[in-house]
Amino acid sequence: MLEALAAIIKGLSYIAAFVAVGTVIARASLEGNLVRPSPGPTSLIWWAGIALTLAACGTAALFFIRLGGNADSTTLDAIFLSKLGVAFALQLIGGLWIASFAGRPIAVLGTALILLSFGVVGHSASRGLLTSLTIVLHVAGAAWWFGGLFMLLLASRASDVNHFPTLIARFSRQAVWIVGLLLVAALGTASLLVEWRFDASLGYQQGLLTKLGLTAFLLALAGVNKLVLTPRLAGPGTARLWLRRMIAAELLLFLAIMATTAYLTTYLSPHDRNDSMHGSGGQVRASGPIDIIAPWAPAMPKGARTAAGYMEIANNQMIEDRLVAASSPWAEHVTLHASNMDNGIVRMREIAALPIPADMRITLRPGVFHLMFTDLYTPFVAGDTVPLTLIFERAGKVEVTLHVRPLGGGDLGGHGH
Ligand code: HEM
């Protein structure tokens, strides 16, 4: 449910980013020294900048809820002092900048920040600098295309009869290069992400093929516009009306591509061997690179009936994973808990799963998150090593050994798994 909401917010933020970024850069490149016959899309750009800012806040809020909803330092660090935080700041500042300077050329500076945010998080960013660069170029090219079409749609309604054909001519000349760049960057990013292993039976690659098919359709419409309708603009007839309809259809195709991209980047991973298992109610695969760092447990005080386990979990995968279950032969039940301070009293509550974003770490430590062992078969005594199995939604089973430290000894380091 929360994942579906994340995908929807992502799709909406793509639309806002494309309207804001695309329209600003296309306006700069297409209008140049032209005198605009109408105020242009300024108020729309303002709205898109604000929508992007809200979408960035929505994404951060959703992640906060998925981490248990506690405003403690670990949760806040995971959200803000991380790559997610950098992307959040870039989108927030970029969105506000564009909204503040919607009608002015310096709005372009805000677009740079927003485009950079695509190179900071996501599959491409976790793959390295080259894919960060190709994805920024890809999104920049796609945004320009979308923004350019948007400008053309507005110009097709303007009363100045010469403005529209001039813009169309400029758009056609520039599109050859920019759309070419977009496609080269798209194919480069895709090849690097799947490590040149092409297999159309995999969900992620089927998503890419869907995008490719929709883009081919888009190019076919663009071809009709350029070769059939644009040359007829000067003469009498309904070419202008048809061009307007075709551009509207192209913009709708863009929405379909963005929805596909939002699904692809939320639910599927370039490295999946069988995507259908994701989110299928606890089915597990053993494939994913998860590191468990310094797993430990405090010795149990006299009379205690429960024990706790702590560790740092590093998700090395290019997609979010979730710790969904744990078990140990030393206890009947092992559950995941979050703690928070309420008027000086520590309150605990069980959480169903702990999400760990792609290429990030989450720390289970006293006062924040912990594994709780109940109905113990034997107490934890300093020096014990307790076997524990963690189950991740994507990575599957990870075997860990908890080192029991003297009470009050804390995390003395050491690596497990
Ligand atoms: C006009 C057409 C297209 C648009 C509007 C578009 C839009 C986007 C956007 C917004 C992203 C950023 C996703 C993110 O990091 O959150 C993206 C990523 C990507 N696009 Fe496109 N795209 C288009 C065409 C294509 C084509 C034809 C391909 C080639 C198959 C492609 C391949 C990719 C790849 C591989 C990624 C990275 C996905 C990932 O992070 O897993 N795109 N695209």
Short mmCIF file of C-alpha atoms and ligand atoms in Angstrom, two decimals:
data_model
loop_
_atom_site.label_atom_id
_atom_site.label_comp_id
_atom_site.label_asym_id
_atom_site.label_seq_id
_atom_site.Cartn_x
_atom_site.Cartn_y
_atom_site.Cartn_z
CA MET A 1 0.00 0.00 0.00
CA LEU A 2 2.72 2.48 1.04
CA GLU A 3 4.85 1.26 -1.87
CA ALA A 4 1.98 1.96 -4.30
CA LEU A 5 1.66 5.43 -2.80
CA ALA A 6 5.43 5.93 -3.28
CA ALA A 7 5.08 4.97 -6.97
CA ILE A 8 2.16 7.38 -7.42
CA ILE A 9 4.06 10.25 -5.77
CA LYS A 10 7.07 9.43 -7.96
CA GLY A 11 4.90 9.53 -11.11
CA LEU A 12 3.41 12.88 -10.05
CA SER A 13 6.85 14.28 -9.27
CA TYR A 14 8.03 13.27 -12.78
CA ILE A 15 5.12 15.20 -14.29
CA ALA A 16 5.85 18.26 -12.10
CA ALA A 17 9.59 18.04 -12.87
CA PHE A 18 8.96 17.73 -16.61
CA VAL A 19 6.52 20.65 -16.69
CA ALA A 20 8.83 22.84 -14.58
CA VAL A 21 12.25 21.81 -15.94
CA GLY A 22 11.17 20.97 -19.49
CA THR A 23 9.20 24.14 -20.08
CA VAL A 24 11.92 26.39 -18.65
CA ILE A 25 14.75 24.86 -20.72
CA ALA A 26 12.65 24.54 -23.87
CA ARG A 27 11.52 28.16 -23.50
CA ALA A 28 15.18 29.25 -23.21
CA SER A 29 16.29 27.23 -26.25
CA LEU A 30 13.27 27.79 -28.53
CA GLU A 31 12.27 31.37 -27.93
CA GLY A 32 15.72 32.95 -27.88
CA ASN A 33 15.26 36.51 -29.14
CA LEU A 34 11.63 35.97 -30.23
CA VAL A 35 9.01 38.33 -28.89
CA ARG A 36 6.43 36.18 -27.17
CA PRO A 37 2.86 37.01 -28.22
CA SER A 38 1.41 36.08 -24.81
CA PRO A 39 2.73 35.87 -21.20
CA GLY A 40 3.61 32.20 -21.88
CA PRO A 41 3.44 29.36 -19.38
CA THR A 42 4.73 31.34 -16.36
CA SER A 43 1.90 30.56 -13.96
CA LEU A 44 2.00 26.89 -14.95
CA ILE A 45 5.74 26.79 -14.25
CA TRP A 46 5.05 28.36 -10.84
CA TRP A 47 2.51 25.63 -10.06
CA ALA A 48 4.86 22.90 -11.28
CA GLY A 49 7.71 24.23 -9.07
CA ILE A 50 5.42 24.18 -6.04
CA ALA A 51 4.08 20.71 -6.94
CA LEU A 52 7.64 19.40 -7.21
CA THR A 53 8.48 20.84 -3.78
CA LEU A 54 5.38 19.19 -2.29
CA ALA A 55 6.18 15.88 -4.00
CA ALA A 56 9.72 15.97 -2.50
CA CYS A 57 8.20 16.58 0.97
CA GLY A 58 5.65 13.79 0.35
CA THR A 59 8.42 11.32 -0.56
CA ALA A 60 10.38 12.20 2.61
CA ALA A 61 7.21 11.95 4.76
CA LEU A 62 6.33 8.57 3.31
CA PHE A 63 9.78 7.21 3.99
CA PHE A 64 9.55 8.55 7.56
CA ILE A 65 6.30 6.60 8.04
CA ARG A 66 7.80 3.46 6.54
CA LEU A 67 10.72 3.68 8.98
CA GLY A 68 8.31 3.51 11.90
CA GLY A 69 7.26 7.16 12.22
CA ASN A 70 9.57 8.11 15.11
CA ALA A 71 11.29 11.48 14.96
CA ASP A 72 14.46 10.05 16.53
CA SER A 73 18.00 10.73 15.36
CA THR A 74 18.45 7.40 13.50
CA THR A 75 15.27 7.82 11.48
CA LEU A 76 16.02 11.47 10.71
CA ASP A 77 19.66 10.66 9.79
CA ALA A 78 18.46 7.89 7.45
CA ILE A 79 16.18 10.37 5.70
CA PHE A 80 18.16 13.61 5.68
CA LEU A 81 21.87 12.79 6.19
CA SER A 82 21.95 10.42 3.26
CA LYS A 83 21.76 10.43 -0.52
CA LEU A 84 17.98 10.62 -0.14
CA GLY A 85 18.47 13.82 1.84
CA VAL A 86 20.68 15.30 -0.89
CA ALA A 87 18.09 14.48 -3.58
CA PHE A 88 15.35 15.88 -1.33
CA ALA A 89 17.27 19.15 -0.83
CA LEU A 90 18.03 19.48 -4.57
CA GLN A 91 14.37 18.98 -5.50
CA LEU A 92 13.10 21.23 -2.72
CA ILE A 93 15.47 24.12 -3.50
CA GLY A 94 15.14 23.59 -7.27
CA GLY A 95 11.34 23.56 -7.10
CA LEU A 96 11.18 26.68 -4.94
CA TRP A 97 13.74 28.46 -7.13
CA ILE A 98 11.76 27.75 -10.30
CA ALA A 99 8.54 28.87 -8.62
CA SER A 100 10.20 32.10 -7.39
CA PHE A 101 11.68 33.01 -10.78
CA ALA A 102 9.12 31.33 -13.05
CA GLY A 103 9.03 34.14 -15.61
CA ARG A 104 12.76 34.98 -15.57
CA PRO A 105 15.76 33.40 -17.38
CA ILE A 106 17.52 32.57 -14.07
CA ALA A 107 14.83 29.93 -13.49
CA VAL A 108 17.22 27.71 -15.51
CA LEU A 109 19.50 27.43 -12.43
CA GLY A 110 16.70 25.64 -10.58
CA THR A 111 16.33 23.16 -13.42
CA ALA A 112 20.02 22.20 -13.03
CA LEU A 113 19.43 21.29 -9.36
CA ILE A 114 16.39 19.17 -10.18
CA LEU A 115 18.17 17.34 -12.99
CA LEU A 116 21.12 16.66 -10.68
CA SER A 117 18.77 15.02 -8.17
CA PHE A 118 18.16 12.21 -10.70
CA GLY A 119 21.89 11.44 -10.60
CA VAL A 120 21.97 11.20 -6.80
CA VAL A 121 19.42 8.48 -5.99
CA GLY A 122 17.93 5.55 -7.86
CA HIS A 123 19.33 2.56 -9.71
CA SER A 124 21.66 4.61 -11.90
CA ALA A 125 23.17 6.55 -8.98
CA SER A 126 23.98 3.37 -7.08
CA ARG A 127 25.82 2.03 -10.12
CA GLY A 128 28.46 4.79 -10.31
CA LEU A 129 29.39 8.17 -11.75
CA LEU A 130 29.00 7.22 -15.42
CA THR A 131 25.39 6.06 -15.02
CA SER A 132 24.68 9.13 -12.86
CA LEU A 133 25.83 11.23 -15.79
CA THR A 134 23.91 9.27 -18.45
CA ILE A 135 20.69 9.38 -16.43
CA VAL A 136 20.97 13.16 -15.96
CA LEU A 137 21.48 13.58 -19.72
CA HIS A 138 18.60 11.19 -20.43
CA VAL A 139 16.18 13.02 -18.14
CA ALA A 140 17.36 16.44 -19.39
CA GLY A 141 16.72 15.41 -23.01
CA ALA A 142 13.34 13.88 -22.20
CA ALA A 143 12.31 16.97 -20.19
CA TRP A 144 13.30 19.29 -23.06
CA TRP A 145 11.24 17.20 -25.50
CA PHE A 146 8.21 17.30 -23.22
CA GLY A 147 8.64 21.03 -22.48
CA GLY A 148 9.13 21.81 -26.17
CA LEU A 149 5.88 20.06 -27.08
CA PHE A 150 4.16 21.93 -24.31
CA MET A 151 5.43 25.26 -25.65
CA LEU A 152 4.23 24.28 -29.14
CA LEU A 153 0.77 23.39 -27.82
CA LEU A 154 0.49 26.81 -26.16
CA ALA A 155 1.83 28.60 -29.26
CA SER A 156 -0.65 26.76 -31.49
CA ARG A 157 -3.42 28.57 -29.63
CA ALA A 158 -1.79 32.02 -29.76
CA SER A 159 -3.28 34.62 -32.07
CA ASP A 160 0.07 35.57 -33.66
CA VAL A 161 0.05 33.36 -36.80
CA ASN A 162 3.83 33.49 -37.35
CA HIS A 163 4.91 32.54 -33.83
CA PHE A 164 3.79 28.90 -34.08
CA PRO A 165 5.54 28.04 -37.41
CA THR A 166 8.75 29.74 -36.19
CA LEU A 167 8.74 27.73 -32.97
CA ILE A 168 7.98 24.51 -34.84
CA ALA A 169 10.90 25.09 -37.22
CA ARG A 170 13.29 25.71 -34.31
CA PHE A 171 11.92 22.72 -32.40
CA SER A 172 12.43 20.39 -35.39
CA ARG A 173 16.04 21.52 -35.87
CA GLN A 174 16.98 21.14 -32.19
CA ALA A 175 14.97 17.94 -31.59
CA VAL A 176 17.14 15.91 -33.97
CA TRP A 177 20.13 16.42 -31.66
CA ILE A 178 18.43 16.47 -28.30
CA VAL A 179 16.17 13.45 -28.87
CA GLY A 180 19.17 11.64 -30.36
CA LEU A 181 21.12 12.38 -27.16
CA LEU A 182 18.19 11.24 -25.01
CA LEU A 183 18.06 7.90 -26.82
CA VAL A 184 21.82 7.31 -26.74
CA ALA A 185 21.84 8.14 -23.01
CA ALA A 186 18.79 5.86 -22.46
CA LEU A 187 20.36 2.88 -24.23
CA GLY A 188 23.71 3.51 -22.52
CA THR A 189 22.07 3.69 -19.06
CA ALA A 190 19.99 0.58 -19.74
CA SER A 191 22.99 -1.45 -20.97
CA LEU A 192 25.13 -0.44 -17.99
CA LEU A 193 22.33 -1.17 -15.51
CA VAL A 194 21.65 -4.67 -16.83
CA GLU A 195 25.42 -5.20 -17.31
CA TRP A 196 24.96 -5.94 -21.02
CA ARG A 197 22.93 -9.07 -20.18
CA PHE A 198 19.76 -8.74 -22.22
CA ASP A 199 16.91 -11.08 -21.37
CA ALA A 200 13.36 -10.10 -22.38
CA SER A 201 11.84 -12.61 -19.92
CA LEU A 202 12.88 -10.42 -16.95
CA GLY A 203 10.35 -7.93 -15.60
CA TYR A 204 12.77 -4.99 -15.50
CA GLN A 205 13.80 -5.47 -19.10
CA GLN A 206 10.16 -5.89 -20.17
CA GLY A 207 9.53 -2.48 -18.55
CA LEU A 208 12.39 -1.02 -20.61
CA LEU A 209 10.99 -2.60 -23.78
CA THR A 210 7.59 -1.05 -23.00
CA LYS A 211 9.30 2.35 -22.75
CA LEU A 212 11.15 1.71 -25.99
CA GLY A 213 7.88 0.77 -27.76
CA LEU A 214 6.07 3.88 -26.47
CA THR A 215 9.04 6.06 -27.47
CA ALA A 216 9.02 4.52 -30.98
CA PHE A 217 5.31 5.41 -31.23
CA LEU A 218 6.15 8.94 -30.07
CA LEU A 219 8.84 9.22 -32.76
CA ALA A 220 6.38 7.98 -35.40
CA LEU A 221 3.92 10.76 -34.44
CA ALA A 222 6.80 13.28 -34.48
CA GLY A 223 7.71 12.05 -38.00
CA VAL A 224 4.15 12.63 -39.25
CA ASN A 225 4.19 16.13 -37.71
CA LYS A 226 7.49 17.03 -39.32
CA LEU A 227 7.08 15.46 -42.75
CA VAL A 228 3.32 15.70 -43.40
CA LEU A 229 1.68 18.40 -41.27
CA THR A 230 4.35 21.10 -40.79
CA PRO A 231 4.94 21.67 -44.56
CA ARG A 232 1.16 22.28 -44.93
CA LEU A 233 1.01 24.94 -42.20
CA ALA A 234 1.56 27.79 -44.66
CA GLY A 235 -1.35 26.78 -46.90
CA PRO A 236 -5.09 26.74 -46.24
CA GLY A 237 -6.65 23.76 -44.48
CA THR A 238 -6.70 22.08 -41.12
CA ALA A 239 -2.99 21.33 -40.68
CA ARG A 240 -2.72 23.58 -37.61
CA LEU A 241 -5.66 21.87 -35.91
CA TRP A 242 -4.24 18.43 -36.67
CA LEU A 243 -0.81 19.43 -35.44
CA ARG A 244 -2.36 20.58 -32.18
CA ARG A 245 -4.15 17.23 -31.79
CA MET A 246 -1.01 15.28 -32.59
CA ILE A 247 1.01 17.27 -30.04
CA ALA A 248 -1.65 16.61 -27.39
CA ALA A 249 -1.45 12.89 -28.24
CA GLU A 250 2.35 13.01 -27.89
CA LEU A 251 2.02 14.59 -24.45
CA LEU A 252 -0.35 11.79 -23.41
CA LEU A 253 2.21 9.25 -24.58
CA PHE A 254 4.74 11.00 -22.35
CA LEU A 255 2.42 10.45 -19.38
CA ALA A 256 2.29 6.72 -20.20
CA ILE A 257 6.10 6.59 -20.37
CA MET A 258 6.40 8.36 -17.02
CA ALA A 259 3.93 5.95 -15.40
CA THR A 260 5.96 3.02 -16.77
CA THR A 261 9.17 4.59 -15.43
CA ALA A 262 7.64 5.17 -11.97
CA TYR A 263 6.57 1.50 -11.83
CA LEU A 264 9.94 0.31 -13.12
CA THR A 265 11.99 2.28 -10.62
CA THR A 266 9.75 1.47 -7.63
CA TYR A 267 9.00 -2.22 -8.08
CA LEU A 268 11.67 -3.70 -10.32
CA SER A 269 15.43 -4.05 -10.16
CA PRO A 270 17.90 -4.28 -13.06
CA HIS A 271 19.41 -7.30 -11.32
CA ASP A 272 16.26 -9.26 -10.65
CA ARG A 273 16.15 -12.78 -11.92
CA ASN A 274 12.46 -13.19 -11.11
CA ASP A 275 10.70 -9.92 -10.39
CA SER A 276 7.30 -11.46 -9.84
CA MET A 277 8.31 -12.65 -6.39
CA HIS A 278 8.70 -9.14 -5.11
CA GLY A 279 5.84 -8.11 -2.89
CA SER A 280 4.19 -11.47 -3.13
CA GLY A 281 3.49 -11.84 0.56
CA GLY A 282 6.70 -13.00 2.14
CA GLN A 283 8.11 -15.34 -0.50
CA VAL A 284 11.85 -15.36 -0.22
CA ARG A 285 14.84 -15.70 -2.54
CA ALA A 286 18.46 -16.07 -1.51
CA SER A 287 20.32 -13.81 -3.89
CA GLY A 288 20.81 -10.36 -2.54
CA PRO A 289 23.92 -8.75 -1.20
CA ILE A 290 23.05 -7.60 2.30
CA ASP A 291 25.82 -6.96 4.82
CA ILE A 292 25.23 -7.24 8.53
CA ILE A 293 27.81 -5.25 10.42
CA ALA A 294 28.68 -5.75 14.10
CA PRO A 295 25.69 -7.82 15.28
CA TRP A 296 25.54 -7.90 19.06
CA ALA A 297 23.26 -8.37 22.02
CA PRO A 298 23.54 -7.21 25.61
CA ALA A 299 23.68 -9.89 28.31
CA MET A 300 20.30 -10.25 29.99
CA PRO A 301 19.89 -8.69 33.41
CA LYS A 302 18.77 -11.02 36.17
CA GLY A 303 15.08 -11.76 35.99
CA ALA A 304 14.64 -10.41 32.46
CA ARG A 305 12.35 -12.44 30.23
CA THR A 306 13.25 -10.90 26.90
CA ALA A 307 16.50 -10.13 25.07
CA ALA A 308 17.43 -7.63 22.38
CA GLY A 309 19.67 -7.79 19.31
CA TYR A 310 21.39 -4.93 17.45
CA MET A 311 23.38 -4.47 14.25
CA GLU A 312 23.91 -2.30 11.22
CA ILE A 313 22.26 -3.49 8.01
CA ALA A 314 23.78 -2.39 4.69
CA ASN A 315 21.69 -2.88 1.57
CA ASN A 316 24.15 -3.16 -1.34
CA GLN A 317 21.42 -3.79 -3.86
CA MET A 318 20.20 -1.28 -6.41
CA ILE A 319 16.69 -1.48 -5.07
CA GLU A 320 15.04 -1.09 -1.70
CA ASP A 321 14.83 -4.23 0.42
CA ARG A 322 12.87 -4.89 3.62
CA LEU A 323 13.69 -6.94 6.67
CA VAL A 324 10.44 -8.86 7.01
CA ALA A 325 11.15 -11.61 9.57
CA ALA A 326 13.73 -13.09 11.92
CA SER A 327 14.12 -16.33 13.82
CA SER A 328 16.57 -18.00 16.20
CA PRO A 329 16.84 -21.46 17.70
CA TRP A 330 17.35 -19.73 21.08
CA ALA A 331 13.87 -18.18 21.24
CA GLU A 332 10.32 -19.03 20.30
CA HIS A 333 9.74 -15.59 18.73
CA VAL A 334 11.98 -12.88 17.27
CA THR A 335 10.19 -9.66 16.36
CA LEU A 336 11.20 -6.24 15.12
CA HIS A 337 10.59 -3.27 17.42
CA ALA A 338 10.94 0.49 17.30
CA SER A 339 11.37 2.55 20.49
CA ASN A 340 10.82 6.18 21.21
CA MET A 341 10.88 8.45 24.24
CA ASP A 342 7.54 9.71 25.48
CA ASN A 343 7.77 12.09 28.45
CA GLY A 344 10.98 10.45 29.60
CA ILE A 345 9.54 6.93 29.27
CA VAL A 346 10.81 4.56 26.57
CA ARG A 347 7.87 3.16 24.59
CA MET A 348 8.19 0.23 22.23
CA ARG A 349 6.04 -0.98 19.44
CA GLU A 350 6.31 -3.88 17.05
CA ILE A 351 6.81 -3.06 13.38
CA ALA A 352 5.98 -5.43 10.56
CA ALA A 353 8.98 -4.68 8.36
CA LEU A 354 12.00 -2.40 8.17
CA PRO A 355 12.66 -0.86 4.74
CA ILE A 356 16.29 -0.26 3.79
CA PRO A 357 16.63 1.92 0.68
CA ALA A 358 18.91 0.97 -2.19
CA ASP A 359 22.59 1.42 -1.38
CA MET A 360 21.92 2.59 2.19
CA ARG A 361 22.40 1.50 5.79
CA ILE A 362 20.04 1.37 8.74
CA THR A 363 21.29 0.86 12.30
CA LEU A 364 19.44 -1.17 14.90
CA ARG A 365 20.66 0.31 18.18
CA PRO A 366 19.36 0.85 21.73
CA GLY A 367 16.53 3.36 21.95
CA VAL A 368 15.71 3.20 18.24
CA PHE A 369 15.21 -0.16 16.48
CA HIS A 370 15.93 -3.63 17.87
CA LEU A 371 15.13 -7.28 17.42
CA MET A 372 13.26 -8.63 20.42
CA PHE A 373 13.68 -12.24 21.50
CA THR A 374 10.73 -13.56 23.51
CA ASP A 375 9.93 -16.94 25.07
CA LEU A 376 13.63 -17.67 25.33
CA TYR A 377 14.86 -21.23 25.66
CA THR A 378 18.05 -20.02 27.30
CA PRO A 379 19.16 -16.60 28.61
CA PHE A 380 21.82 -14.56 26.82
CA VAL A 381 25.02 -14.60 28.89
CA ALA A 382 28.12 -12.49 28.13
CA GLY A 383 30.38 -14.41 25.74
CA ASP A 384 27.54 -16.38 24.12
CA THR A 385 27.17 -16.44 20.35
CA VAL A 386 23.51 -16.54 19.32
CA PRO A 387 22.55 -17.81 15.85
CA LEU A 388 19.98 -15.69 14.08
CA THR A 389 18.31 -15.90 10.67
CA LEU A 390 17.14 -12.66 9.09
CA ILE A 391 14.72 -12.78 6.18
CA PHE A 392 14.74 -10.00 3.64
CA GLU A 393 11.99 -9.56 1.11
CA ARG A 394 14.32 -9.52 -1.86
CA ALA A 395 17.69 -10.78 -0.63
CA GLY A 396 16.22 -13.76 1.18
CA LYS A 397 17.83 -15.47 4.18
CA VAL A 398 20.88 -14.02 5.84
CA GLU A 399 22.50 -16.01 8.67
CA VAL A 400 24.00 -13.91 11.47
CA THR A 401 25.76 -14.59 14.78
CA LEU A 402 25.06 -12.18 17.62
CA HIS A 403 27.90 -11.70 20.09
CA VAL A 404 26.60 -11.27 23.61
CA ARG A 405 28.41 -8.48 25.42
CA PRO A 406 28.47 -7.83 29.16
CA LEU A 407 25.53 -5.72 30.27
CA GLY A 408 26.30 -2.05 29.66
CA GLY A 409 29.24 -2.98 27.38
CA GLY A 410 27.51 -1.75 24.20
CA ASP A 411 28.66 -2.39 20.68
CA LEU A 412 32.26 -3.58 20.79
CA GLY A 413 32.55 -4.03 17.07
CA GLY A 414 33.25 -7.23 15.16
CA HIS A 415 31.70 -8.30 11.90
CA GLY A 416 29.12 -10.89 11.19
CA HIS A 417 27.95 -12.50 7.97
C1 HEM B 1 10.40 10.13 -24.09
C2 HEM B 1 10.73 9.01 -23.62
C3 HEM B 1 11.26 8.81 -22.23
C4 HEM B 1 11.02 9.49 -21.07
C5 HEM B 1 10.07 10.66 -20.87
C6 HEM B 1 11.80 8.88 -20.04
C7 HEM B 1 11.84 9.31 -18.72
C8 HEM B 1 12.66 8.80 -17.76
C9 HEM B 1 12.79 9.29 -16.41
C10 HEM B 1 12.02 10.47 -15.83
C11 HEM B 1 13.70 8.53 -15.78
C12 HEM B 1 14.23 8.75 -14.37
C13 HEM B 1 13.86 7.66 -13.40
C14 HEM B 1 14.42 7.91 -12.02
O1 HEM B 1 15.65 7.86 -11.83
O2 HEM B 1 13.61 8.16 -11.10
C15 HEM B 1 14.15 7.54 -16.70
C16 HEM B 1 15.04 6.54 -16.41
C17 HEM B 1 15.44 5.60 -17.31
N1 HEM B 1 15.07 5.48 -18.64
FE1 HEM B 1 13.81 6.67 -19.62
N2 HEM B 1 12.50 7.83 -20.57
C18 HEM B 1 12.19 7.76 -21.91
C19 HEM B 1 12.65 6.85 -22.82
C20 HEM B 1 13.49 5.82 -22.52
C21 HEM B 1 13.90 4.81 -23.46
C22 HEM B 1 13.49 4.68 -24.91
C23 HEM B 1 14.72 3.97 -22.79
C24 HEM B 1 15.42 2.75 -23.33
C25 HEM B 1 15.02 1.57 -23.13
C26 HEM B 1 14.84 4.46 -21.42
C27 HEM B 1 15.60 3.91 -20.44
C28 HEM B 1 15.70 4.38 -19.15
C29 HEM B 1 16.50 3.74 -18.14
C30 HEM B 1 17.35 2.49 -18.27
C31 HEM B 1 16.32 4.50 -16.98
C32 HEM B 1 16.93 4.21 -15.60
C33 HEM B 1 15.85 3.40 -14.86
C34 HEM B 1 16.29 2.92 -13.49
O3 HEM B 1 16.73 3.73 -12.67
O4 HEM B 1 16.15 1.71 -13.25
N3 HEM B 1 14.06 5.59 -21.31
N4 HEM B 1 13.52 7.72 -17.91
#
